[in-house]
Coordinates of C-alpha atoms in Angstrom, one line a residue:
Chain A
M24 CA -18.6 6.6 -13.2
V25 CA -15.7 5.6 -10.9
L26 CA -14.4 7.0 -7.6
L27 CA -10.8 5.9 -7.2
E28 CA -8.8 6.7 -4.0
F29 CA -5.1 6.0 -4.1
S30 CA -1.8 6.6 -2.3
M31 CA 1.6 5.8 -3.8
T32 CA 4.8 5.7 -1.8
P33 CA 8.4 4.8 -2.6
L34 CA 10.3 2.4 -0.3
G35 CA 14.0 3.1 0.3
K36 CA 13.7 6.9 0.0
G37 CA 13.7 7.7 3.6
E38 CA 11.0 8.3 6.2
S39 CA 9.6 11.5 4.6
V40 CA 8.2 10.9 1.1
S41 CA 6.2 14.1 0.5
P42 CA 8.4 15.3 -2.4
Y43 CA 7.4 12.1 -4.3
V44 CA 3.8 12.4 -3.3
A45 CA 3.7 16.0 -4.4
R46 CA 4.8 15.0 -7.9
S47 CA 1.9 12.6 -8.1
V48 CA -0.5 15.3 -6.9
E49 CA 0.8 17.6 -9.6
I50 CA 0.0 14.9 -12.2
I51 CA -3.5 14.5 -10.7
S52 CA -4.2 18.2 -10.6
Q53 CA -3.2 18.6 -14.3
S54 CA -5.2 15.5 -15.4
G55 CA -8.4 17.5 -15.8
L56 CA -10.3 15.0 -13.6
D57 CA -12.1 16.2 -10.5
Y58 CA -10.2 15.2 -7.3
R59 CA -9.9 15.8 -3.6
L60 CA -6.5 15.5 -1.7
H61 CA -6.7 14.4 1.9
A62 CA -4.1 13.3 4.5
M63 CA -4.0 9.7 3.5
G64 CA -4.4 9.9 -0.3
T65 CA -6.3 11.4 -3.2
V66 CA -9.8 10.6 -4.5
I67 CA -10.3 11.1 -8.2
E68 CA -13.5 10.8 -10.3
G69 CA -13.8 9.8 -14.0
E70 CA -14.5 6.8 -16.3
W71 CA -12.5 3.6 -15.5
D72 CA -9.9 4.2 -18.2
E73 CA -9.4 7.8 -17.2
V74 CA -8.8 7.2 -13.5
M75 CA -6.5 4.2 -14.2
A76 CA -4.5 6.3 -16.7
V77 CA -3.8 8.8 -13.9
V78 CA -2.6 6.1 -11.5
T79 CA -0.4 4.6 -14.3
K80 CA 1.1 8.1 -15.1
C81 CA 1.9 8.6 -11.4
Y82 CA 3.6 5.1 -11.3
E83 CA 5.6 5.8 -14.4
A84 CA 6.8 9.1 -13.0
M85 CA 7.7 7.6 -9.6
S86 CA 9.4 4.5 -11.0
V87 CA 11.9 6.7 -12.9
D88 CA 13.9 7.3 -9.8
C89 CA 12.4 4.9 -7.2
D90 CA 13.3 1.2 -7.4
R91 CA 10.5 0.1 -5.2
V92 CA 7.0 1.6 -5.3
T93 CA 4.0 0.6 -3.2
C94 CA 0.5 1.7 -4.0
S95 CA -2.9 1.1 -2.5
V96 CA -6.1 1.8 -4.5
K97 CA -9.8 1.7 -3.5
I98 CA -12.5 1.9 -6.1
D99 CA -16.2 2.5 -5.9
A100 CA -17.7 2.3 -9.4
R101 CA -21.4 3.0 -9.8
R102 CA -23.5 3.0 -13.1
G103 CA -24.7 6.4 -14.1
A104 CA -23.8 8.3 -10.9
S105 CA -21.4 11.3 -11.2
G106 CA -20.5 14.2 -9.0
R107 CA -20.0 11.7 -6.1
L108 CA -16.9 13.4 -4.7
V109 CA -19.4 15.8 -3.1
S110 CA -22.7 13.9 -3.2
K111 CA -21.5 10.9 -1.2
V112 CA -20.3 13.3 1.5
R113 CA -23.6 15.3 1.3
S114 CA -25.6 12.1 1.7
I115 CA -23.8 11.3 5.0
E116 CA -24.1 14.9 6.2
D117 CA -27.9 14.8 5.6
K118 CA -28.2 11.7 7.8
V119 CA -26.0 12.9 10.7
A120 CA -27.1 15.6 13.2
G121 CA -24.7 18.6 13.4
D122 CA -21.9 19.7 11.3
L123 CA -19.3 17.2 10.1
K124 CA -15.6 17.9 9.5
T125 CA -15.0 17.4 5.8
S126 CA -12.6 20.3 4.9
E127 CA -8.9 19.5 4.8
S128 CA -7.4 23.0 4.7
Chain B
M8 CA 0.5 9.6 16.7
V9 CA -1.6 7.6 14.2
L10 CA -3.5 8.6 11.2
L11 CA -6.1 5.9 10.4
E12 CA -8.3 6.0 7.3
F13 CA -11.2 3.5 7.1
S14 CA -14.4 2.6 5.4
M15 CA -16.8 0.0 6.6
T16 CA -19.6 -1.5 4.5
P17 CA -22.2 -4.2 5.0
L18 CA -22.7 -6.8 2.3
G19 CA -26.2 -8.0 1.7
K20 CA -27.9 -4.7 2.6
G21 CA -28.4 -3.5 -1.0
E22 CA -26.6 -1.2 -3.3
S23 CA -26.9 1.9 -1.2
V24 CA -25.3 1.7 2.2
S25 CA -25.2 5.3 3.3
P26 CA -27.5 4.8 6.2
Y27 CA -25.0 2.3 7.7
V28 CA -22.1 4.6 6.9
A29 CA -23.8 7.5 8.5
R30 CA -24.1 5.6 11.8
S31 CA -20.4 5.0 11.7
V32 CA -19.7 8.7 11.0
E33 CA -21.9 9.6 14.0
I34 CA -19.8 7.4 16.2
I35 CA -16.6 9.0 14.8
S36 CA -17.9 12.6 15.2
Q37 CA -18.8 11.8 18.9
S38 CA -15.5 10.1 19.6
G39 CA -13.7 13.3 20.5
L40 CA -10.9 12.5 18.0
D41 CA -10.1 14.9 15.1
Y42 CA -11.3 13.5 11.8
R43 CA -12.0 14.3 8.2
L44 CA -14.8 12.7 6.2
H45 CA -14.3 12.3 2.4
A46 CA -16.1 10.4 -0.4
M47 CA -14.2 7.1 0.1
G48 CA -13.9 7.0 3.9
T49 CA -12.9 8.9 7.0
V50 CA -9.4 9.7 8.4
I51 CA -9.1 9.9 12.1
E52 CA -6.1 11.0 14.3
G53 CA -5.2 9.8 17.8
E54 CA -3.1 7.3 19.7
W55 CA -3.1 3.7 18.4
D56 CA -5.6 2.5 21.1
E57 CA -7.9 5.5 20.6
V58 CA -8.3 5.1 16.8
M59 CA -8.6 1.3 17.0
A60 CA -11.3 1.7 19.6
V61 CA -13.3 3.9 17.2
V62 CA -13.1 1.3 14.5
T63 CA -14.1 -1.4 16.9
K64 CA -17.1 0.6 18.1
C65 CA -18.2 1.2 14.5
Y66 CA -17.9 -2.6 13.8
E67 CA -19.9 -3.5 17.0
A68 CA -22.7 -1.1 15.9
M69 CA -22.8 -2.4 12.3
S70 CA -22.7 -6.0 13.2
V71 CA -25.8 -5.7 15.4
D72 CA -28.0 -5.8 12.2
C73 CA -25.6 -6.7 9.4
D74 CA -24.5 -10.4 9.1
R75 CA -21.5 -9.6 6.8
V76 CA -19.3 -6.5 7.3
T77 CA -16.3 -5.6 5.2
C78 CA -13.8 -2.9 6.2
S79 CA -10.6 -1.5 4.8
V80 CA -8.1 0.4 7.0
K81 CA -5.0 2.3 6.1
I82 CA -2.7 3.4 8.9
D83 CA 0.2 5.9 8.9
A84 CA 1.8 6.1 12.4
R85 CA 4.7 8.5 13.0
R86 CA 6.5 9.0 16.3
G87 CA 5.9 12.4 17.8
A88 CA 4.0 14.0 14.9
S89 CA 0.4 15.2 15.5
G90 CA -1.9 17.6 13.7
R91 CA -1.1 15.6 10.5
L92 CA -4.7 15.7 9.2
V93 CA -3.8 19.2 8.1
S94 CA 0.0 19.3 8.0
K95 CA 0.3 16.3 5.6
V96 CA -1.9 18.2 3.2
R97 CA -0.1 21.5 3.7
S98 CA 3.2 19.9 3.1
I99 CA 1.9 18.8 -0.4
E100 CA 0.3 22.1 -1.1
D101 CA 3.7 23.8 -0.3
K102 CA 5.4 21.7 -2.9
V103 CA 2.8 22.0 -5.8
A104 CA 2.3 25.2 -7.8
G105 CA -1.3 26.6 -7.7
D106 CA -4.2 25.8 -5.5
L107 CA -5.2 22.2 -4.8
K108 CA -8.7 20.8 -4.3
T109 CA -8.8 19.6 -0.7
S110 CA -12.2 20.7 0.6
E111 CA -15.0 18.0 0.4
S112 CA -18.0 20.2 1.0
Chain C
M8 CA 8.1 -6.3 -12.1
V9 CA 4.8 -5.8 -10.2
L10 CA 3.0 -7.8 -7.6
L11 CA -0.6 -6.7 -7.5
E12 CA -3.1 -8.1 -5.0
F13 CA -6.8 -7.3 -5.5
S14 CA -10.3 -8.2 -4.6
M15 CA -13.4 -7.0 -6.5
T16 CA -16.9 -7.3 -5.0
P17 CA -20.4 -6.2 -6.3
L18 CA -22.7 -4.3 -3.9
G19 CA -26.4 -5.0 -4.1
K20 CA -26.0 -8.6 -5.1
G21 CA -26.6 -10.1 -1.7
E22 CA -24.4 -11.3 1.1
S23 CA -22.7 -14.1 -0.9
V24 CA -20.7 -12.9 -3.8
S25 CA -18.6 -16.0 -4.7
P26 CA -20.2 -16.5 -8.1
Y27 CA -19.0 -13.1 -9.1
V28 CA -15.6 -13.6 -7.6
A29 CA -15.2 -17.0 -9.4
R30 CA -15.8 -15.2 -12.7
S31 CA -12.9 -12.9 -11.9
V32 CA -10.6 -15.8 -10.9
E33 CA -11.5 -17.5 -14.2
I34 CA -10.2 -14.4 -16.0
I35 CA -7.1 -14.3 -13.9
S36 CA -6.4 -18.0 -14.4
Q37 CA -6.7 -17.6 -18.2
S38 CA -4.6 -14.5 -18.3
G39 CA -1.3 -16.3 -18.5
L40 CA 0.1 -14.4 -15.6
D41 CA 1.4 -16.2 -12.5
Y42 CA -1.0 -15.8 -9.5
R43 CA -2.0 -17.1 -6.1
L44 CA -5.6 -17.1 -4.9
H45 CA -6.2 -16.8 -1.1
A46 CA -9.2 -16.2 1.2
M47 CA -9.1 -12.4 0.8
G48 CA -8.1 -11.8 -2.8
T49 CA -5.7 -12.8 -5.5
V50 CA -2.0 -11.8 -6.0
I51 CA -0.9 -11.6 -9.6
E52 CA 2.6 -11.0 -11.0
G53 CA 3.6 -9.2 -14.3
E54 CA 4.6 -5.9 -15.8
W55 CA 2.5 -2.9 -14.8
D56 CA 0.4 -2.9 -18.0
E57 CA -0.2 -6.7 -17.8
V58 CA -1.5 -6.7 -14.2
M59 CA -3.6 -3.6 -14.7
A60 CA -5.2 -5.1 -17.9
V61 CA -6.3 -8.1 -15.8
V62 CA -7.9 -5.9 -13.2
T63 CA -9.6 -3.9 -16.0
K64 CA -10.9 -7.1 -17.7
C65 CA -12.4 -8.3 -14.3
Y66 CA -14.1 -4.9 -13.9
E67 CA -15.5 -5.0 -17.4
A68 CA -16.9 -8.4 -16.8
M69 CA -18.4 -7.6 -13.4
S70 CA -19.9 -4.3 -14.5
V71 CA -22.0 -6.0 -17.2
D72 CA -24.5 -7.2 -14.6
C73 CA -23.5 -5.4 -11.5
D74 CA -24.4 -1.7 -11.1
R75 CA -22.0 -1.0 -8.2
V76 CA -18.6 -2.6 -8.0
T77 CA -16.0 -2.1 -5.2
C78 CA -12.4 -3.0 -5.6
S79 CA -9.3 -2.8 -3.5
V80 CA -5.8 -3.1 -4.9
K81 CA -2.4 -3.3 -3.3
I82 CA 0.7 -3.0 -5.4
D83 CA 4.4 -3.7 -4.7
A84 CA 6.5 -2.9 -7.7
R85 CA 10.2 -3.6 -7.6
R86 CA 12.8 -2.9 -10.4
G87 CA 14.3 -6.1 -11.8
A88 CA 12.8 -8.6 -9.3
S89 CA 10.5 -11.4 -10.6
G90 CA 9.3 -14.7 -9.1
R91 CA 8.3 -12.7 -6.0
L92 CA 5.1 -14.6 -5.5
V93 CA 7.3 -17.3 -4.0
S94 CA 10.5 -15.5 -3.2
K95 CA 8.9 -12.9 -0.9
V96 CA 7.3 -15.8 1.2
R97 CA 10.6 -17.8 1.1
S98 CA 12.5 -14.7 2.4
I99 CA 10.1 -14.6 5.5
E100 CA 10.3 -18.4 6.0
D101 CA 14.1 -18.2 6.1
K102 CA 13.9 -15.6 8.8
V103 CA 11.3 -17.3 11.1
A104 CA 12.0 -20.4 13.1
G105 CA 9.7 -23.4 12.4
D106 CA 7.2 -24.0 9.6
L107 CA 4.8 -21.3 8.5
K108 CA 1.3 -21.8 7.1
T109 CA 1.4 -20.6 3.5
S110 CA -0.7 -23.2 1.6
E111 CA -4.5 -22.4 1.1
S112 CA -5.7 -25.8 0.0
Chain D
M26 CA -15.9 -14.8 12.9
V27 CA -13.5 -12.4 11.2
L28 CA -11.0 -12.8 8.4
L29 CA -8.4 -10.1 8.6
E30 CA -5.6 -9.6 6.0
F31 CA -2.9 -7.1 6.8
S32 CA 0.6 -6.0 5.9
M33 CA 2.7 -3.7 8.0
T34 CA 5.8 -1.9 6.7
P35 CA 8.3 0.6 8.2
L36 CA 9.2 3.7 6.2
G37 CA 12.7 5.0 6.5
K38 CA 14.3 1.5 7.0
G39 CA 15.5 1.0 3.4
E40 CA 14.1 -0.7 0.4
S41 CA 14.1 -4.3 1.9
V42 CA 11.9 -4.6 4.9
S43 CA 11.6 -8.4 5.2
P44 CA 13.4 -8.5 8.6
Y45 CA 10.7 -6.4 10.1
V46 CA 7.9 -8.3 8.3
A47 CA 9.4 -11.6 9.6
R48 CA 9.1 -10.3 13.2
S49 CA 5.4 -9.7 12.6
V50 CA 4.9 -13.1 11.1
E51 CA 6.6 -14.6 14.1
I52 CA 4.1 -12.9 16.4
I53 CA 1.2 -14.1 14.1
S54 CA 2.5 -17.7 14.1
Q55 CA 2.7 -17.7 17.9
S56 CA -0.7 -16.1 18.4
G57 CA -2.6 -19.4 18.2
L58 CA -4.9 -18.1 15.5
D59 CA -5.1 -19.8 12.1
Y60 CA -3.4 -17.8 9.4
R61 CA -2.0 -18.0 5.9
L62 CA 1.1 -16.0 4.8
H63 CA 1.2 -14.9 1.1
A64 CA 3.4 -12.6 -0.9
M65 CA 1.4 -9.4 -0.1
G66 CA 0.4 -10.0 3.5
T67 CA -1.0 -12.4 6.0
V68 CA -4.6 -13.5 6.5
I69 CA -5.6 -14.4 10.1
E70 CA -8.9 -15.8 11.4
G71 CA -10.5 -15.3 14.8
E72 CA -13.0 -13.2 16.8
W73 CA -12.7 -9.4 16.2
D74 CA -10.8 -8.7 19.5
E75 CA -8.4 -11.6 18.8
V76 CA -7.4 -10.5 15.3
M77 CA -7.1 -6.8 16.3
A78 CA -4.9 -7.8 19.3
V79 CA -2.5 -9.5 16.9
V80 CA -2.3 -6.4 14.7
T81 CA -1.8 -4.3 17.7
K82 CA 1.0 -6.6 19.0
C83 CA 2.8 -6.4 15.6
Y84 CA 2.5 -2.6 15.6
E85 CA 3.9 -2.3 19.2
A86 CA 6.8 -4.5 18.2
M87 CA 7.6 -2.6 15.0
S88 CA 7.2 0.8 16.6
V89 CA 9.9 0.0 19.1
D90 CA 12.6 0.7 16.5
C91 CA 10.7 2.2 13.6
D92 CA 9.7 5.8 13.7
R93 CA 7.2 5.5 10.9
V94 CA 4.9 2.5 10.4
T95 CA 2.4 2.0 7.6
C96 CA -0.2 -0.7 7.7
S97 CA -3.1 -1.8 5.5
V98 CA -5.9 -4.0 6.8
K99 CA -8.8 -5.6 5.0
I100 CA -11.5 -7.3 7.0
D101 CA -14.4 -9.7 6.1
A102 CA -16.5 -10.4 9.1
R103 CA -19.4 -12.9 8.7
R104 CA -21.8 -14.0 11.5
G105 CA -21.4 -17.7 12.4
A106 CA -19.0 -18.7 9.6
S107 CA -15.6 -20.1 10.6
G108 CA -12.9 -22.1 8.8
R109 CA -13.1 -19.5 6.0
L110 CA -9.4 -19.4 5.3
V111 CA -10.0 -22.6 3.4
S112 CA -13.7 -22.6 2.7
K113 CA -13.7 -19.2 0.8
V114 CA -10.9 -20.6 -1.5
R115 CA -12.8 -23.9 -1.9
S116 CA -16.0 -22.2 -2.8
I117 CA -14.2 -20.5 -5.7
E118 CA -12.4 -23.7 -6.7
D119 CA -15.8 -25.4 -6.9
K120 CA -17.0 -22.7 -9.3
V121 CA -14.0 -22.5 -11.7
A122 CA -13.1 -25.3 -14.1
G123 CA -9.5 -26.7 -13.7
D124 CA -7.0 -26.4 -10.9
L125 CA -6.3 -23.0 -9.4
K126 CA -3.0 -21.8 -8.0
T127 CA -3.5 -21.4 -4.3
S128 CA -0.3 -22.7 -2.6
E129 CA 2.4 -20.1 -1.8
S130 CA 5.3 -22.4 -1.2

């Protein structure tokens, strides 16, 4: 299974881009894949084709009204492992003394 | 203020690197900066020199016993704005119908 | 058109991963898309589906014998513009006094 | 020694940002470190403190007249190895049949 983290930003649409980011997050939240939104992007979990299809859908939506789109993607694919949105964080929490800050809201 | 997201991984230390990542998260959690850990990295908030000092400290610790260290960093620096670990997420939540998944644990 | 830069690395296959990277570069060089290899990755140019198909093909090849694959991707998509592998560099060269180091070999 | 690739972009300064990128490349070219400019960023080589100082100098220059600055950094640090701007590319060229496209200009 694949963990894919991405952020997608239009250039030329001003300093604040949250309306465009919100449209991408709407696509992600309706994709049916598990995900976590944080301050610098969103992590989604699924098979390779599933997660890439979500990134493509976000790009197609953003490029409708944005002439220049930048995107950064980070992928961690591991055979057989799923539920890693939580388990990767748990495995760190188990190894570090005290509570860690993992909740965004 | 600066939001900096990073992940740091040794190469040549096997497929599971969580013990090394846990050491970095320990340094982050003791840095005094606000941060959020998620499945693909950690986002920290502070002035430029503060956040870069944390990344440097993690590198210095990892390079003690790892001969090859890879690291990816994403920075969003915005004049005057702070508390963006939460406010950037809130600004998206306000623009998307329904609840969003933002909590890691 | 899209400029996509990526690097793909197996975890758990030792400190030196160039044999695996070379297999990806072979796929890229045979893709028919224009590209430039540099010390930290490869930049390819094409339509969104074309460049994503190359990344997918590299992942499929690497995941045959690697249980954990990490990948970072950076995308700069701009309506109408092509030939940007060279023109983006030229536009910087035109704005900076003196010769710049742009050739890898 | 460290290979560090980065790109730094202002948000809110329009769709074309090459004048700002050119200022960063000028700082890099005058830093005394070896570097290669390509279409998606610049790779520099040096000790950790040296390469981080260049990124910091570019940020300080850009933040003088840009209220929001985004930056992505990718680091590959390897004990003892230097001259990797060229040797990493050569090691791939040696493993792939035929000539590879590595020159930007």
